[in-house]
Amino acid sequence: MRHLKLIWDFRGPDALKIAEHHVIHLKEYITLQNTNLNITGYQELSPMHSIAFMVVDEIEMKPIRDALKPHRGQIYNP
């Protein structure tokens, strides 16, 4: 089964802090919805662009995507 990485982009001088905070909410969602995977994180791509992400099973992607509205996604390769 493939895993997909759902990604939220944040831009601006506070992008990293916002991405870090967004991960808190992603973890809350994982707990409430009891998703198959518990992989989240954030990454600073540049001083003005950071991302928050959540990894999901492909079969769970559509309802999670519709509920959380990520900006983009990609196949997850650990």
CSV table of N, CA and C in Angstrom, one decimal:
chain,number,residue,atom,x,y,z
A,1,MET,N,0.8,-1.2,0.0
A,1,MET,CA,0.0,0.0,0.0
A,1,MET,C,0.9,1.3,0.0
A,2,ARG,N,0.5,2.2,-0.8
A,2,ARG,CA,1.3,3.4,-0.9
A,2,ARG,C,0.9,4.4,0.3
A,3,HIS,N,1.9,5.2,0.6
A,3,HIS,CA,1.7,6.2,1.6
A,3,HIS,C,1.8,7.5,0.9
A,4,LEU,N,0.9,8.5,1.3
A,4,LEU,CA,0.9,9.8,0.6
A,4,LEU,C,1.3,10.9,1.7
A,5,LYS,N,2.0,11.8,1.3
A,5,LYS,CA,2.4,13.0,2.2
A,5,LYS,C,1.6,14.2,1.8
A,6,LEU,N,0.7,14.6,2.7
A,6,LEU,CA,-0.2,15.7,2.5
A,6,LEU,C,0.6,16.9,3.0
A,7,ILE,N,0.7,18.0,2.3
A,7,ILE,CA,1.5,19.1,2.6
A,7,ILE,C,0.8,20.4,2.6
A,8,TRP,N,1.1,21.2,3.7
A,8,TRP,CA,0.5,22.6,3.8
A,8,TRP,C,1.7,23.5,3.8
A,9,ASP,N,1.6,24.5,2.9
A,9,ASP,CA,2.7,25.5,2.7
A,9,ASP,C,2.4,26.8,3.5
A,10,PHE,N,3.4,27.3,4.1
A,10,PHE,CA,3.3,28.6,4.8
A,10,PHE,C,4.4,29.5,4.4
A,11,ARG,N,4.1,30.7,4.1
A,11,ARG,CA,5.1,31.7,3.6
A,11,ARG,C,5.1,32.9,4.5
A,12,GLY,N,6.2,33.6,4.5
A,12,GLY,CA,6.4,34.8,5.3
A,12,GLY,C,7.3,34.7,6.4
A,13,PRO,N,7.6,35.7,7.1
A,13,PRO,CA,8.6,35.7,8.2
A,13,PRO,C,8.2,34.8,9.4
A,14,ASP,N,7.0,34.5,9.6
A,14,ASP,CA,6.5,33.6,10.6
A,14,ASP,C,6.2,32.2,10.1
A,15,ALA,N,6.6,31.8,8.9
A,15,ALA,CA,6.2,30.6,8.3
A,15,ALA,C,6.6,29.4,9.2
A,16,LEU,N,7.8,29.4,9.7
A,16,LEU,CA,8.2,28.2,10.5
A,16,LEU,C,7.4,28.0,11.8
A,17,LYS,N,7.1,29.1,12.5
A,17,LYS,CA,6.3,29.0,13.7
A,17,LYS,C,4.9,28.6,13.4
A,18,ILE,N,4.3,29.0,12.3
A,18,ILE,CA,3.0,28.6,11.9
A,18,ILE,C,3.0,27.1,11.5
A,19,ALA,N,4.0,26.7,10.8
A,19,ALA,CA,4.1,25.2,10.4
A,19,ALA,C,4.2,24.4,11.7
A,20,GLU,N,5.0,24.8,12.6
A,20,GLU,CA,5.2,24.0,13.9
A,20,GLU,C,3.8,24.0,14.6
A,21,HIS,N,3.1,25.0,14.6
A,21,HIS,CA,1.8,25.1,15.3
A,21,HIS,C,0.8,24.2,14.6
A,22,HIS,N,0.8,24.2,13.2
A,22,HIS,CA,-0.1,23.4,12.4
A,22,HIS,C,0.1,21.9,12.7
A,23,VAL,N,1.3,21.5,13.0
A,23,VAL,CA,1.5,20.1,13.3
A,23,VAL,C,0.8,19.7,14.6
A,24,ILE,N,0.7,20.6,15.5
A,24,ILE,CA,-0.1,20.3,16.8
A,24,ILE,C,-1.5,19.9,16.4
A,25,HIS,N,-2.1,20.7,15.5
A,25,HIS,CA,-3.5,20.4,15.1
A,25,HIS,C,-3.6,19.1,14.3
A,26,LEU,N,-2.6,18.8,13.4
A,26,LEU,CA,-2.6,17.5,12.7
A,26,LEU,C,-2.5,16.3,13.7
A,27,LYS,N,-1.7,16.4,14.7
A,27,LYS,CA,-1.6,15.4,15.7
A,27,LYS,C,-3.0,15.2,16.4
A,28,GLU,N,-3.6,16.3,16.7
A,28,GLU,CA,-4.9,16.2,17.4
A,28,GLU,C,-5.9,15.5,16.4
A,29,TYR,N,-5.9,15.8,15.1
A,29,TYR,CA,-6.8,15.2,14.2
A,29,TYR,C,-6.5,13.6,14.1
A,30,ILE,N,-5.2,13.3,14.1
A,30,ILE,CA,-4.8,11.9,14.1
A,30,ILE,C,-5.4,11.1,15.3
A,31,THR,N,-5.3,11.7,16.4
A,31,THR,CA,-5.8,11.1,17.7
A,31,THR,C,-7.3,11.0,17.6
A,32,LEU,N,-8.0,12.1,17.2
A,32,LEU,CA,-9.5,12.0,17.1
A,32,LEU,C,-10.0,11.0,16.1
A,33,GLN,N,-9.4,11.0,15.0
A,33,GLN,CA,-9.9,10.1,13.9
A,33,GLN,C,-9.3,8.7,13.8
A,34,ASN,N,-8.3,8.5,14.7
A,34,ASN,CA,-7.6,7.2,14.8
A,34,ASN,C,-7.1,6.7,13.4
A,35,THR,N,-6.4,7.5,12.8
A,35,THR,CA,-5.8,7.2,11.4
A,35,THR,C,-4.8,6.1,11.5
A,36,ASN,N,-4.6,5.4,10.4
A,36,ASN,CA,-3.7,4.3,10.4
A,36,ASN,C,-2.2,4.6,10.7
A,37,LEU,N,-1.8,5.8,10.3
A,37,LEU,CA,-0.4,6.3,10.5
A,37,LEU,C,-0.4,7.5,11.4
A,38,ASN,N,0.8,7.6,12.0
A,38,ASN,CA,1.0,8.8,12.9
A,38,ASN,C,2.3,9.4,12.6
A,39,ILE,N,2.4,9.9,11.3
A,39,ILE,CA,3.6,10.5,10.9
A,39,ILE,C,3.3,12.0,10.5
A,40,THR,N,3.9,12.9,11.2
A,40,THR,CA,3.7,14.3,10.9
A,40,THR,C,5.1,15.0,11.1
A,41,GLY,N,5.1,16.3,10.7
A,41,GLY,CA,6.3,17.0,10.9
A,41,GLY,C,6.3,18.4,10.2
A,42,TYR,N,7.3,19.1,10.3
A,42,TYR,CA,7.5,20.4,9.6
A,42,TYR,C,8.9,20.5,9.2
A,43,GLN,N,9.1,21.4,8.2
A,43,GLN,CA,10.4,21.6,7.6
A,43,GLN,C,10.5,23.0,7.1
A,44,GLU,N,11.6,23.6,7.4
A,44,GLU,CA,11.9,25.0,6.8
A,44,GLU,C,12.6,24.8,5.5
A,45,LEU,N,11.9,25.3,4.4
A,45,LEU,CA,12.5,25.2,3.1
A,45,LEU,C,13.4,26.4,2.8
A,46,SER,N,13.0,27.5,3.3
A,46,SER,CA,13.8,28.7,3.3
A,46,SER,C,13.3,29.6,4.4
A,47,PRO,N,14.0,30.7,4.7
A,47,PRO,CA,13.6,31.6,5.8
A,47,PRO,C,12.1,32.1,5.6
A,48,MET,N,11.6,32.1,4.4
A,48,MET,CA,10.3,32.6,4.1
A,48,MET,C,9.3,31.6,3.7
A,49,HIS,N,9.7,30.3,3.7
A,49,HIS,CA,8.8,29.2,3.3
A,49,HIS,C,9.0,27.9,4.1
A,50,SER,N,8.0,27.5,4.8
A,50,SER,CA,8.0,26.3,5.6
A,50,SER,C,6.8,25.5,5.3
A,51,ILE,N,6.9,24.2,5.6
A,51,ILE,CA,5.8,23.3,5.3
A,51,ILE,C,5.5,22.5,6.6
A,52,ALA,N,4.2,22.1,6.7
A,52,ALA,CA,3.8,21.1,7.7
A,52,ALA,C,3.3,19.9,6.9
A,53,PHE,N,3.4,18.7,7.4
A,53,PHE,CA,3.0,17.5,6.6
A,53,PHE,C,2.4,16.4,7.5
A,54,MET,N,1.7,15.6,6.8
A,54,MET,CA,1.0,14.4,7.5
A,54,MET,C,1.1,13.3,6.4
A,55,VAL,N,1.5,12.1,6.9
A,55,VAL,CA,1.5,11.0,6.0
A,55,VAL,C,0.3,10.1,6.2
A,56,VAL,N,-0.4,9.7,5.2
A,56,VAL,CA,-1.6,8.9,5.3
A,56,VAL,C,-1.5,7.7,4.3
A,57,ASP,N,-2.2,6.6,4.7
A,57,ASP,CA,-2.4,5.5,3.7
A,57,ASP,C,-3.2,6.0,2.5
A,58,GLU,N,-2.9,5.5,1.4
A,58,GLU,CA,-3.7,5.9,0.2
A,58,GLU,C,-5.2,5.8,0.3
A,59,ILE,N,-5.6,4.7,1.0
A,59,ILE,CA,-7.1,4.5,1.1
A,59,ILE,C,-7.7,5.5,2.0
A,60,GLU,N,-7.0,6.1,2.9
A,60,GLU,CA,-7.5,7.2,3.8
A,60,GLU,C,-7.4,8.6,3.2
A,61,MET,N,-6.7,8.7,2.1
A,61,MET,CA,-6.4,10.1,1.6
A,61,MET,C,-7.6,10.9,1.3
A,62,LYS,N,-8.6,10.5,0.6
A,62,LYS,CA,-9.7,11.3,0.2
A,62,LYS,C,-10.5,12.0,1.3
A,63,PRO,N,-10.9,11.2,2.3
A,63,PRO,CA,-11.6,11.9,3.4
A,63,PRO,C,-10.8,12.8,4.2
A,64,ILE,N,-9.5,12.5,4.4
A,64,ILE,CA,-8.6,13.3,5.1
A,64,ILE,C,-8.3,14.6,4.3
A,65,ARG,N,-8.1,14.4,3.0
A,65,ARG,CA,-7.9,15.6,2.1
A,65,ARG,C,-9.1,16.5,2.2
A,66,ASP,N,-10.3,16.0,2.1
A,66,ASP,CA,-11.5,16.8,2.0
A,66,ASP,C,-11.7,17.5,3.4
A,67,ALA,N,-11.3,16.9,4.5
A,67,ALA,CA,-11.5,17.5,5.8
A,67,ALA,C,-10.5,18.5,6.1
A,68,LEU,N,-9.2,18.3,5.7
A,68,LEU,CA,-8.1,19.2,6.1
A,68,LEU,C,-7.6,20.1,5.0
A,69,LYS,N,-7.9,19.9,3.8
A,69,LYS,CA,-7.6,20.7,2.7
A,69,LYS,C,-6.1,21.1,2.6
A,70,PRO,N,-5.3,20.1,2.4
A,70,PRO,CA,-3.8,20.4,2.2
A,70,PRO,C,-3.6,21.1,0.9
A,71,HIS,N,-2.5,21.8,0.8
A,71,HIS,CA,-2.2,22.6,-0.4
A,71,HIS,C,-1.7,21.7,-1.6
A,72,ARG,N,-1.1,20.6,-1.2
A,72,ARG,CA,-0.6,19.7,-2.2
A,72,ARG,C,-0.2,18.3,-1.6
A,73,GLY,N,0.2,17.4,-2.4
A,73,GLY,CA,0.5,16.1,-1.9
A,73,GLY,C,1.5,15.4,-2.8
A,74,GLN,N,2.2,14.4,-2.3
A,74,GLN,CA,3.1,13.6,-3.1
A,74,GLN,C,3.3,12.2,-2.5
A,75,ILE,N,3.8,11.3,-3.2
A,75,ILE,CA,4.1,10.0,-2.7
A,75,ILE,C,5.2,10.1,-1.6
A,76,TYR,N,4.9,9.4,-0.5
A,76,TYR,CA,5.9,9.4,0.6
A,76,TYR,C,6.9,8.3,0.5
A,77,ASN,N,8.2,8.7,0.5
A,77,ASN,CA,9.3,7.8,0.5
A,77,ASN,C,10.1,8.1,1.7
A,78,PRO,N,10.1,7.2,2.7
A,78,PRO,CA,10.8,7.5,4.0
A,78,PRO,C,12.3,7.6,3.8
